[in-house]
PDB file of N, CA and C in Angstrom:
ATOM      1  N   UNK A   1      -5.157  -2.187  11.408  1.00  0.00           N
ATOM      2  CA  UNK A   1      -5.535  -0.978  10.696  1.00  0.00           C
ATOM      3  C   UNK A   1      -5.288  -1.129   9.203  1.00  0.00           C
ATOM      4  N   UNK A   2      -5.975  -0.311   8.455  1.00  0.00           N
ATOM      5  CA  UNK A   2      -5.804  -0.306   7.002  1.00  0.00           C
ATOM      6  C   UNK A   2      -4.430   0.272   6.650  1.00  0.00           C
ATOM      7  N   UNK A   3      -3.848  -0.242   5.584  1.00  0.00           N
ATOM      8  CA  UNK A   3      -2.524   0.180   5.131  1.00  0.00           C
ATOM      9  C   UNK A   3      -2.623   0.638   3.686  1.00  0.00           C
ATOM     10  N   UNK A   4      -2.070   1.812   3.418  1.00  0.00           N
ATOM     11  CA  UNK A   4      -2.015   2.342   2.057  1.00  0.00           C
ATOM     12  C   UNK A   4      -0.576   2.246   1.569  1.00  0.00           C
ATOM     13  N   UNK A   5      -0.384   1.649   0.403  1.00  0.00           N
ATOM     14  CA  UNK A   5       0.951   1.406  -0.135  1.00  0.00           C
ATOM     15  C   UNK A   5       1.072   2.088  -1.495  1.00  0.00           C
ATOM     16  N   UNK A   6       2.185   2.740  -1.701  1.00  0.00           N
ATOM     17  CA  UNK A   6       2.432   3.398  -2.985  1.00  0.00           C
ATOM     18  C   UNK A   6       2.335   2.408  -4.141  1.00  0.00           C
ATOM     19  N   UNK A   7       1.995   2.932  -5.300  1.00  0.00           N
ATOM     20  CA  UNK A   7       2.038   2.099  -6.499  1.00  0.00           C
ATOM     21  C   UNK A   7       3.291   2.423  -7.319  1.00  0.00           C
ATOM     22  N   UNK A   8       4.258   3.106  -6.681  1.00  0.00           N
ATOM     23  CA  UNK A   8       5.521   3.443  -7.333  1.00  0.00           C
ATOM     24  C   UNK A   8       6.524   2.299  -7.238  1.00  0.00           C
ATOM     25  N   UNK A   9       6.051   1.124  -6.928  1.00  0.00           N
ATOM     26  CA  UNK A   9       6.856  -0.093  -6.939  1.00  0.00           C
ATOM     27  C   UNK A   9       6.166  -1.059  -7.896  1.00  0.00           C
ATOM     28  N   UNK A  10       6.914  -1.964  -8.462  1.00  0.00           N
ATOM     29  CA  UNK A  10       6.343  -2.923  -9.398  1.00  0.00           C
ATOM     30  C   UNK A  10       5.580  -3.990  -8.619  1.00  0.00           C
ATOM     31  N   UNK A  11       4.276  -4.046  -8.822  1.00  0.00           N
ATOM     32  CA  UNK A  11       3.390  -5.018  -8.189  1.00  0.00           C
ATOM     33  C   UNK A  11       3.608  -5.103  -6.677  1.00  0.00           C
ATOM     34  N   UNK A  12       3.348  -4.011  -5.958  1.00  0.00           N
ATOM     35  CA  UNK A  12       3.625  -3.999  -4.512  1.00  0.00           C
ATOM     36  C   UNK A  12       2.800  -5.002  -3.719  1.00  0.00           C
ATOM     37  N   UNK A  13       1.685  -5.451  -4.265  1.00  0.00           N
ATOM     38  CA  UNK A  13       0.870  -6.414  -3.536  1.00  0.00           C
ATOM     39  C   UNK A  13       1.609  -7.725  -3.299  1.00  0.00           C
ATOM     40  N   UNK A  14       2.548  -8.057  -4.173  1.00  0.00           N
ATOM     41  CA  UNK A  14       3.309  -9.297  -4.018  1.00  0.00           C
ATOM     42  C   UNK A  14       4.131  -9.262  -2.735  1.00  0.00           C
ATOM     43  N   UNK A  15       4.725  -8.110  -2.438  1.00  0.00           N
ATOM     44  CA  UNK A  15       5.498  -7.983  -1.197  1.00  0.00           C
ATOM     45  C   UNK A  15       4.603  -8.147   0.020  1.00  0.00           C
ATOM     46  N   UNK A  16       3.422  -7.544  -0.022  1.00  0.00           N
ATOM     47  CA  UNK A  16       2.496  -7.680   1.106  1.00  0.00           C
ATOM     48  C   UNK A  16       2.086  -9.134   1.278  1.00  0.00           C
ATOM     49  N   UNK A  17       1.774  -9.814   0.199  1.00  0.00           N
ATOM     50  CA  UNK A  17       1.394 -11.223   0.279  1.00  0.00           C
ATOM     51  C   UNK A  17       2.527 -12.072   0.852  1.00  0.00           C
ATOM     52  N   UNK A  18       3.723 -11.823   0.397  1.00  0.00           N
ATOM     53  CA  UNK A  18       4.881 -12.608   0.814  1.00  0.00           C
ATOM     54  C   UNK A  18       5.234 -12.358   2.279  1.00  0.00           C
ATOM     55  N   UNK A  19       5.360 -11.094   2.656  1.00  0.00           N
ATOM     56  CA  UNK A  19       5.813 -10.767   4.013  1.00  0.00           C
ATOM     57  C   UNK A  19       4.746 -11.017   5.075  1.00  0.00           C
ATOM     58  N   UNK A  20       3.488 -10.832   4.721  1.00  0.00           N
ATOM     59  CA  UNK A  20       2.403 -11.051   5.683  1.00  0.00           C
ATOM     60  C   UNK A  20       1.900 -12.492   5.680  1.00  0.00           C
ATOM     61  N   UNK A  21       2.326 -13.267   4.672  1.00  0.00           N
ATOM     62  CA  UNK A  21       1.880 -14.659   4.528  1.00  0.00           C
ATOM     63  C   UNK A  21       0.349 -14.750   4.545  1.00  0.00           C
ATOM     64  N   UNK A  22      -0.248 -13.946   3.686  1.00  0.00           N
ATOM     65  CA  UNK A  22      -1.705 -13.872   3.576  1.00  0.00           C
ATOM     66  C   UNK A  22      -2.269 -15.199   3.082  1.00  0.00           C
ATOM     67  N   UNK A  23      -3.326 -15.647   3.713  1.00  0.00           N
ATOM     68  CA  UNK A  23      -4.018 -16.857   3.280  1.00  0.00           C
ATOM     69  C   UNK A  23      -4.537 -16.627   1.854  1.00  0.00           C
ATOM     70  N   UNK A  24      -4.262 -17.534   0.925  1.00  0.00           N
ATOM     71  CA  UNK A  24      -4.726 -17.360  -0.457  1.00  0.00           C
ATOM     72  C   UNK A  24      -6.234 -17.177  -0.570  1.00  0.00           C
ATOM     73  N   UNK A  25      -6.992 -17.798   0.330  1.00  0.00           N
ATOM     74  CA  UNK A  25      -8.440 -17.647   0.299  1.00  0.00           C
ATOM     75  C   UNK A  25      -8.853 -16.225   0.675  1.00  0.00           C
ATOM     76  N   UNK A  26      -8.147 -15.618   1.631  1.00  0.00           N
ATOM     77  CA  UNK A  26      -8.427 -14.226   2.003  1.00  0.00           C
ATOM     78  C   UNK A  26      -8.133 -13.321   0.813  1.00  0.00           C
ATOM     79  N   UNK A  27      -7.012 -13.555   0.158  1.00  0.00           N
ATOM     80  CA  UNK A  27      -6.678 -12.768  -1.033  1.00  0.00           C
ATOM     81  C   UNK A  27      -7.763 -12.923  -2.093  1.00  0.00           C
ATOM     82  N   UNK A  28      -8.107 -14.147  -2.432  1.00  0.00           N
ATOM     83  CA  UNK A  28      -9.093 -14.404  -3.483  1.00  0.00           C
ATOM     84  C   UNK A  28     -10.455 -13.803  -3.155  1.00  0.00           C
ATOM     85  N   UNK A  29     -10.826 -13.814  -1.884  1.00  0.00           N
ATOM     86  CA  UNK A  29     -12.136 -13.302  -1.476  1.00  0.00           C
ATOM     87  C   UNK A  29     -12.209 -11.786  -1.408  1.00  0.00           C
ATOM     88  N   UNK A  30     -11.059 -11.101  -1.302  1.00  0.00           N
ATOM     89  CA  UNK A  30     -11.081  -9.648  -1.087  1.00  0.00           C
ATOM     90  C   UNK A  30     -10.402  -8.835  -2.179  1.00  0.00           C
ATOM     91  N   UNK A  31      -9.740  -9.490  -3.120  1.00  0.00           N
ATOM     92  CA  UNK A  31      -8.974  -8.746  -4.129  1.00  0.00           C
ATOM     93  C   UNK A  31      -9.888  -7.929  -5.041  1.00  0.00           C
ATOM     94  N   UNK A  32      -9.423  -6.719  -5.357  1.00  0.00           N
ATOM     95  CA  UNK A  32     -10.085  -5.850  -6.336  1.00  0.00           C
ATOM     96  C   UNK A  32      -9.031  -5.510  -7.382  1.00  0.00           C
ATOM     97  N   UNK A  33      -9.358  -5.756  -8.643  1.00  0.00           N
ATOM     98  CA  UNK A  33      -8.439  -5.476  -9.744  1.00  0.00           C
ATOM     99  C   UNK A  33      -8.826  -4.175 -10.432  1.00  0.00           C
ATOM    100  N   UNK A  34      -7.813  -3.443 -10.913  1.00  0.00           N
ATOM    101  CA  UNK A  34      -8.108  -2.225 -11.669  1.00  0.00           C
ATOM    102  C   UNK A  34      -8.504  -2.556 -13.097  1.00  0.00           C
ATOM    103  N   UNK A  35      -8.108  -3.710 -13.575  1.00  0.00           N
ATOM    104  CA  UNK A  35      -8.386  -4.126 -14.951  1.00  0.00           C
ATOM    105  C   UNK A  35      -8.808  -5.594 -14.987  1.00  0.00           C
ATOM    106  N   UNK A  36      -9.940  -5.929 -14.367  1.00  0.00           N
ATOM    107  CA  UNK A  36     -10.343  -7.336 -14.284  1.00  0.00           C
ATOM    108  C   UNK A  36     -10.466  -7.991 -15.657  1.00  0.00           C
ATOM    109  N   UNK A  37      -9.954  -9.221 -15.715  1.00  0.00           N
ATOM    110  CA  UNK A  37     -10.052  -9.995 -16.944  1.00  0.00           C
ATOM    111  C   UNK A  37      -8.904  -9.806 -17.914  1.00  0.00           C
ATOM    112  N   UNK A  38      -8.088  -8.783 -17.722  1.00  0.00           N
ATOM    113  CA  UNK A  38      -6.937  -8.581 -18.605  1.00  0.00           C
ATOM    114  C   UNK A  38      -5.896  -9.675 -18.368  1.00  0.00           C
ATOM    115  N   UNK A  39      -4.991  -9.810 -19.321  1.00  0.00           N
ATOM    116  CA  UNK A  39      -3.956 -10.830 -19.211  1.00  0.00           C
ATOM    117  C   UNK A  39      -3.106 -10.631 -17.960  1.00  0.00           C
ATOM    118  N   UNK A  40      -2.704  -9.394 -17.680  1.00  0.00           N
ATOM    119  CA  UNK A  40      -1.947  -9.071 -16.475  1.00  0.00           C
ATOM    120  C   UNK A  40      -2.816  -8.146 -15.632  1.00  0.00           C
ATOM    121  N   UNK A  41      -3.447  -8.698 -14.623  1.00  0.00           N
ATOM    122  CA  UNK A  41      -4.357  -7.918 -13.793  1.00  0.00           C
ATOM    123  C   UNK A  41      -3.575  -7.171 -12.721  1.00  0.00           C
ATOM    124  N   UNK A  42      -3.938  -5.916 -12.484  1.00  0.00           N
ATOM    125  CA  UNK A  42      -3.289  -5.092 -11.482  1.00  0.00           C
ATOM    126  C   UNK A  42      -4.183  -4.995 -10.258  1.00  0.00           C
ATOM    127  N   UNK A  43      -3.609  -5.279  -9.102  1.00  0.00           N
ATOM    128  CA  UNK A  43      -4.351  -5.282  -7.838  1.00  0.00           C
ATOM    129  C   UNK A  43      -4.421  -3.864  -7.288  1.00  0.00           C
ATOM    130  N   UNK A  44      -5.631  -3.376  -7.039  1.00  0.00           N
ATOM    131  CA  UNK A  44      -5.780  -2.068  -6.402  1.00  0.00           C
ATOM    132  C   UNK A  44      -5.991  -2.209  -4.903  1.00  0.00           C
ATOM    133  N   UNK A  45      -6.498  -3.369  -4.464  1.00  0.00           N
ATOM    134  CA  UNK A  45      -6.630  -3.600  -3.027  1.00  0.00           C
ATOM    135  C   UNK A  45      -6.921  -5.069  -2.752  1.00  0.00           C
ATOM    136  N   UNK A  46      -6.650  -5.450  -1.527  1.00  0.00           N
ATOM    137  CA  UNK A  46      -7.100  -6.728  -0.977  1.00  0.00           C
ATOM    138  C   UNK A  46      -6.977  -6.620   0.534  1.00  0.00           C
ATOM    139  N   UNK A  47      -7.864  -7.303   1.230  1.00  0.00           N
ATOM    140  CA  UNK A  47      -7.818  -7.279   2.688  1.00  0.00           C
ATOM    141  C   UNK A  47      -7.698  -5.864   3.222  1.00  0.00           C
ATOM    142  N   UNK A  48      -6.716  -5.623   4.072  1.00  0.00           N
ATOM    143  CA  UNK A  48      -6.527  -4.295   4.664  1.00  0.00           C
ATOM    144  C   UNK A  48      -5.611  -3.391   3.848  1.00  0.00           C
ATOM    145  N   UNK A  49      -5.159  -3.837   2.682  1.00  0.00           N
ATOM    146  CA  UNK A  49      -4.205  -3.092   1.861  1.00  0.00           C
ATOM    147  C   UNK A  49      -4.878  -2.408   0.681  1.00  0.00           C
ATOM    148  N   UNK A  50      -4.488  -1.165   0.447  1.00  0.00           N
ATOM    149  CA  UNK A  50      -4.874  -0.427  -0.753  1.00  0.00           C
ATOM    150  C   UNK A  50      -3.576   0.007  -1.425  1.00  0.00           C
ATOM    151  N   UNK A  51      -3.502  -0.109  -2.750  1.00  0.00           N
ATOM    152  CA  UNK A  51      -2.286   0.192  -3.495  1.00  0.00           C
ATOM    153  C   UNK A  51      -2.510   1.397  -4.395  1.00  0.00           C
ATOM    154  N   UNK A  52      -1.673   2.392  -4.215  1.00  0.00           N
ATOM    155  CA  UNK A  52      -1.786   3.652  -4.948  1.00  0.00           C
ATOM    156  C   UNK A  52      -2.256   4.738  -4.001  1.00  0.00           C
ATOM    157  N   UNK A  53      -1.375   5.691  -3.705  1.00  0.00           N
ATOM    158  CA  UNK A  53      -1.732   6.752  -2.758  1.00  0.00           C
ATOM    159  C   UNK A  53      -2.953   7.535  -3.216  1.00  0.00           C
ATOM    160  N   UNK A  54      -3.159   7.631  -4.521  1.00  0.00           N
ATOM    161  CA  UNK A  54      -4.326   8.349  -5.042  1.00  0.00           C
ATOM    162  C   UNK A  54      -5.637   7.630  -4.733  1.00  0.00           C
ATOM    163  N   UNK A  55      -5.574   6.357  -4.345  1.00  0.00           N
ATOM    164  CA  UNK A  55      -6.776   5.603  -3.967  1.00  0.00           C
ATOM    165  C   UNK A  55      -7.045   5.673  -2.459  1.00  0.00           C
ATOM    166  N   UNK A  56      -6.214   6.395  -1.735  1.00  0.00           N
ATOM    167  CA  UNK A  56      -6.290   6.398  -0.271  1.00  0.00           C
ATOM    168  C   UNK A  56      -6.826   7.707   0.291  1.00  0.00           C
ATOM    169  N   UNK A  57      -7.721   8.338  -0.406  1.00  0.00           N
ATOM    170  CA  UNK A  57      -8.245   9.625   0.053  1.00  0.00           C
ATOM    171  C   UNK A  57      -9.633   9.504   0.666  1.00  0.00           C
ATOM    172  N   UNK A  58     -10.230   8.316   0.600  1.00  0.00           N
ATOM    173  CA  UNK A  58     -11.611   8.148   1.041  1.00  0.00           C
ATOM    174  C   UNK A  58     -11.768   7.902   2.536  1.00  0.00           C
ATOM    175  N   UNK A  59     -10.681   7.565   3.224  1.00  0.00           N
ATOM    176  CA  UNK A  59     -10.749   7.291   4.663  1.00  0.00           C
ATOM    177  C   UNK A  59      -9.360   7.435   5.262  1.00  0.00           C
ATOM    178  N   UNK A  60      -9.276   7.290   6.584  1.00  0.00           N
ATOM    179  CA  UNK A  60      -7.975   7.359   7.254  1.00  0.00           C
ATOM    180  C   UNK A  60      -7.354   5.972   7.287  1.00  0.00           C
ATOM    181  N   UNK A  61      -6.066   5.955   7.150  1.00  0.00           N
ATOM    182  CA  UNK A  61      -5.313   4.707   7.175  1.00  0.00           C
ATOM    183  C   UNK A  61      -4.409   4.699   8.394  1.00  0.00           C
ATOM    184  N   UNK A  62      -4.152   3.512   8.933  1.00  0.00           N
ATOM    185  CA  UNK A  62      -3.292   3.383  10.098  1.00  0.00           C
ATOM    186  C   UNK A  62      -1.826   3.522   9.760  1.00  0.00           C
ATOM    187  N   UNK A  63      -1.485   3.273   8.491  1.00  0.00           N
ATOM    188  CA  UNK A  63      -0.095   3.381   8.053  1.00  0.00           C
ATOM    189  C   UNK A  63      -0.058   3.589   6.548  1.00  0.00           C
ATOM    190  N   UNK A  64       0.998   4.258   6.122  1.00  0.00           N
ATOM    191  CA  UNK A  64       1.244   4.500   4.704  1.00  0.00           C
ATOM    192  C   UNK A  64       2.667   4.048   4.402  1.00  0.00           C
ATOM    193  N   UNK A  65       2.860   3.432   3.249  1.00  0.00           N
ATOM    194  CA  UNK A  65       4.190   3.085   2.755  1.00  0.00           C
ATOM    195  C   UNK A  65       4.352   3.833   1.449  1.00  0.00           C
ATOM    196  N   UNK A  66       5.425   4.624   1.345  1.00  0.00           N
ATOM    197  CA  UNK A  66       5.577   5.463   0.168  1.00  0.00           C
ATOM    198  C   UNK A  66       7.029   5.521  -0.275  1.00  0.00           C
ATOM    199  N   UNK A  67       7.221   5.823  -1.543  1.00  0.00           N
ATOM    200  CA  UNK A  67       8.557   6.018  -2.098  1.00  0.00           C
ATOM    201  C   UNK A  67       9.097   7.321  -1.520  1.00  0.00           C
ATOM    202  N   UNK A  68      10.378   7.369  -1.222  1.00  0.00           N
ATOM    203  CA  UNK A  68      10.951   8.557  -0.582  1.00  0.00           C
ATOM    204  C   UNK A  68      10.683   9.836  -1.373  1.00  0.00           C
ATOM    205  N   UNK A  69      10.546   9.737  -2.664  1.00  0.00           N
ATOM    206  CA  UNK A  69      10.255  10.921  -3.487  1.00  0.00           C
ATOM    207  C   UNK A  69       8.833  11.449  -3.261  1.00  0.00           C
ATOM    208  N   UNK A  70       7.996  10.690  -2.562  1.00  0.00           N
ATOM    209  CA  UNK A  70       6.629  11.111  -2.269  1.00  0.00           C
ATOM    210  C   UNK A  70       6.498  11.698  -0.857  1.00  0.00           C
ATOM    211  N   UNK A  71       7.608  11.946  -0.193  1.00  0.00           N
ATOM    212  CA  UNK A  71       7.583  12.387   1.207  1.00  0.00           C
ATOM    213  C   UNK A  71       6.853  13.705   1.412  1.00  0.00           C
ATOM    214  N   UNK A  72       6.769  14.541   0.380  1.00  0.00           N
ATOM    215  CA  UNK A  72       6.070  15.824   0.501  1.00  0.00           C
ATOM    216  C   UNK A  72       4.580  15.640   0.827  1.00  0.00           C
ATOM    217  N   UNK A  73       4.054  14.456   0.595  1.00  0.00           N
ATOM    218  CA  UNK A  73       2.646  14.178   0.883  1.00  0.00           C
ATOM    219  C   UNK A  73       2.392  13.903   2.367  1.00  0.00           C
ATOM    220  N   UNK A  74       3.465  13.743   3.143  1.00  0.00           N
ATOM    221  CA  UNK A  74       3.338  13.354   4.548  1.00  0.00           C
ATOM    222  C   UNK A  74       4.149  14.296   5.442  1.00  0.00           C
ATOM    223  N   UNK A  75       3.588  15.461   5.778  1.00  0.00           N
ATOM    224  CA  UNK A  75       4.328  16.410   6.624  1.00  0.00           C
ATOM    225  C   UNK A  75       4.602  15.820   8.015  1.00  0.00           C
ATOM    226  N   UNK A  76       5.812  16.026   8.506  1.00  0.00           N
ATOM    227  CA  UNK A  76       6.224  15.409   9.770  1.00  0.00           C
ATOM    228  C   UNK A  76       5.414  15.897  10.967  1.00  0.00           C
ATOM    229  N   UNK A  77       4.765  17.044  10.866  1.00  0.00           N
ATOM    230  CA  UNK A  77       3.917  17.480  11.980  1.00  0.00           C
ATOM    231  C   UNK A  77       2.631  16.648  12.070  1.00  0.00           C
ATOM    232  N   UNK A  78       2.271  15.974  10.980  1.00  0.00           N
ATOM    233  CA  UNK A  78       1.058  15.151  10.967  1.00  0.00           C
ATOM    234  C   UNK A  78       1.334  13.648  11.013  1.00  0.00           C
ATOM    235  N   UNK A  79       2.583  13.263  10.733  1.00  0.00           N
ATOM    236  CA  UNK A  79       2.920  11.843  10.632  1.00  0.00           C
ATOM    237  C   UNK A  79       4.256  11.556  11.297  1.00  0.00           C
ATOM    238  N   UNK A  80       4.343  10.371  11.886  1.00  0.00           N
ATOM    239  CA  UNK A  80       5.623   9.875  12.365  1.00  0.00           C
ATOM    240  C   UNK A  80       6.250   9.123  11.192  1.00  0.00           C
ATOM    241  N   UNK A  81       7.387   9.597  10.727  1.00  0.00           N
ATOM    242  CA  UNK A  81       8.022   9.054   9.528  1.00  0.00           C
ATOM    243  C   UNK A  81       9.212   8.190   9.913  1.00  0.00           C
ATOM    244  N   UNK A  82       9.295   7.025   9.292  1.00  0.00           N
ATOM    245  CA  UNK A  82      10.477   6.178   9.409  1.00  0.00           C
ATOM    246  C   UNK A  82      10.968   5.934   7.994  1.00  0.00           C
ATOM    247  N   UNK A  83      12.204   6.332   7.721  1.00  0.00           N
ATOM    248  CA  UNK A  83      12.750   6.231   6.361  1.00  0.00           C
ATOM    249  C   UNK A  83      13.716   5.065   6.241  1.00  0.00           C
ATOM    250  N   UNK A  84      13.661   4.453   5.073  1.00  0.00           N
ATOM    251  CA  UNK A  84      14.558   3.368   4.727  1.00  0.00           C
ATOM    252  C   UNK A  84      15.276   3.765   3.442  1.00  0.00           C
ATOM    253  N   UNK A  85      15.968   2.858   2.808  1.00  0.00           N
ATOM    254  CA  UNK A  85      16.781   3.215   1.647  1.00  0.00           C
ATOM    255  C   UNK A  85      15.961   3.854   0.524  1.00  0.00           C
ATOM    256  N   UNK A  86      14.870   3.242   0.111  1.00  0.00           N
ATOM    257  CA  UNK A  86      14.088   3.750  -1.013  1.00  0.00           C
ATOM    258  C   UNK A  86      12.651   4.105  -0.646  1.00  0.00           C
ATOM    259  N   UNK A  87      12.177   3.589   0.468  1.00  0.00           N
ATOM    260  CA  UNK A  87      10.791   3.772   0.875  1.00  0.00           C
ATOM    261  C   UNK A  87      10.743   4.230   2.326  1.00  0.00           C
ATOM    262  N   UNK A  88       9.601   4.759   2.721  1.00  0.00           N
ATOM    263  CA  UNK A  88       9.384   5.210   4.093  1.00  0.00           C
ATOM    264  C   UNK A  88       7.998   4.790   4.546  1.00  0.00           C
ATOM    265  N   UNK A  89       7.797   4.832   5.846  1.00  0.00           N
ATOM    266  CA  UNK A  89       6.470   4.617   6.407  1.00  0.00           C
ATOM    267  C   UNK A  89       6.018   5.883   7.105  1.00  0.00           C
ATOM    268  N   UNK A  90       4.722   6.113   7.102  1.00  0.00           N
ATOM    269  CA  UNK A  90       4.135   7.249   7.790  1.00  0.00           C
ATOM    270  C   UNK A  90       2.973   6.733   8.642  1.00  0.00           C
ATOM    271  N   UNK A  91       3.033   7.053   9.931  1.00  0.00           N
ATOM    272  CA  UNK A  91       1.961   6.699  10.863  1.00  0.00           C
ATOM    273  C   UNK A  91       1.316   8.003  11.305  1.00  0.00           C
ATOM    274  N   UNK A  92      -0.003   8.157  11.121  1.00  0.00           N
ATOM    275  CA  UNK A  92      -0.644   9.413  11.522  1.00  0.00           C
ATOM    276  C   UNK A  92      -0.445   9.677  13.019  1.00  0.00           C
ATOM    277  N   UNK A  93      -0.137  10.925  13.340  1.00  0.00           N
ATOM    278  CA  UNK A  93      -0.001  11.332  14.735  1.00  0.00           C
ATOM    279  C   UNK A  93      -1.398  11.525  15.304  1.00  0.00           C
ATOM    280  N   UNK A  94      -1.548  11.291  16.584  1.00  0.00           N
ATOM    281  CA  UNK A  94      -2.831  11.506  17.255  1.00  0.00           C
ATOM    282  C   UNK A  94      -3.173  12.987  17.253  1.00  0.00           C
ATOM    283  N   UNK A  95      -4.456  13.281  17.142  1.00  0.00           N
ATOM    284  CA  UNK A  95      -4.892  14.675  17.106  1.00  0.00           C
ATOM    285  C   UNK A  95      -4.833  15.296  18.477  1.00  0.00           C
TER     286      UNK A  95
END
């Protein structure tokens, strides 16, 4: 499923690449930059990941990763929430 990740972390795509061990070719073939060609390019999406909760309104996602201060966006009646020290995950509940 598609995963939406907060942009309230510094370059969150790096964590996804590292932990998921994404094939570099998959990254290169699917990456979308918010500022293509700039010296420091910011990744808005690649593969099944979208970065920035404000970019995740166009479809449903299988999971969300958000900073704990953003929890108001994920009411517990609509999402199964798992909280960690600074971040949480939200999985949409079945209708």
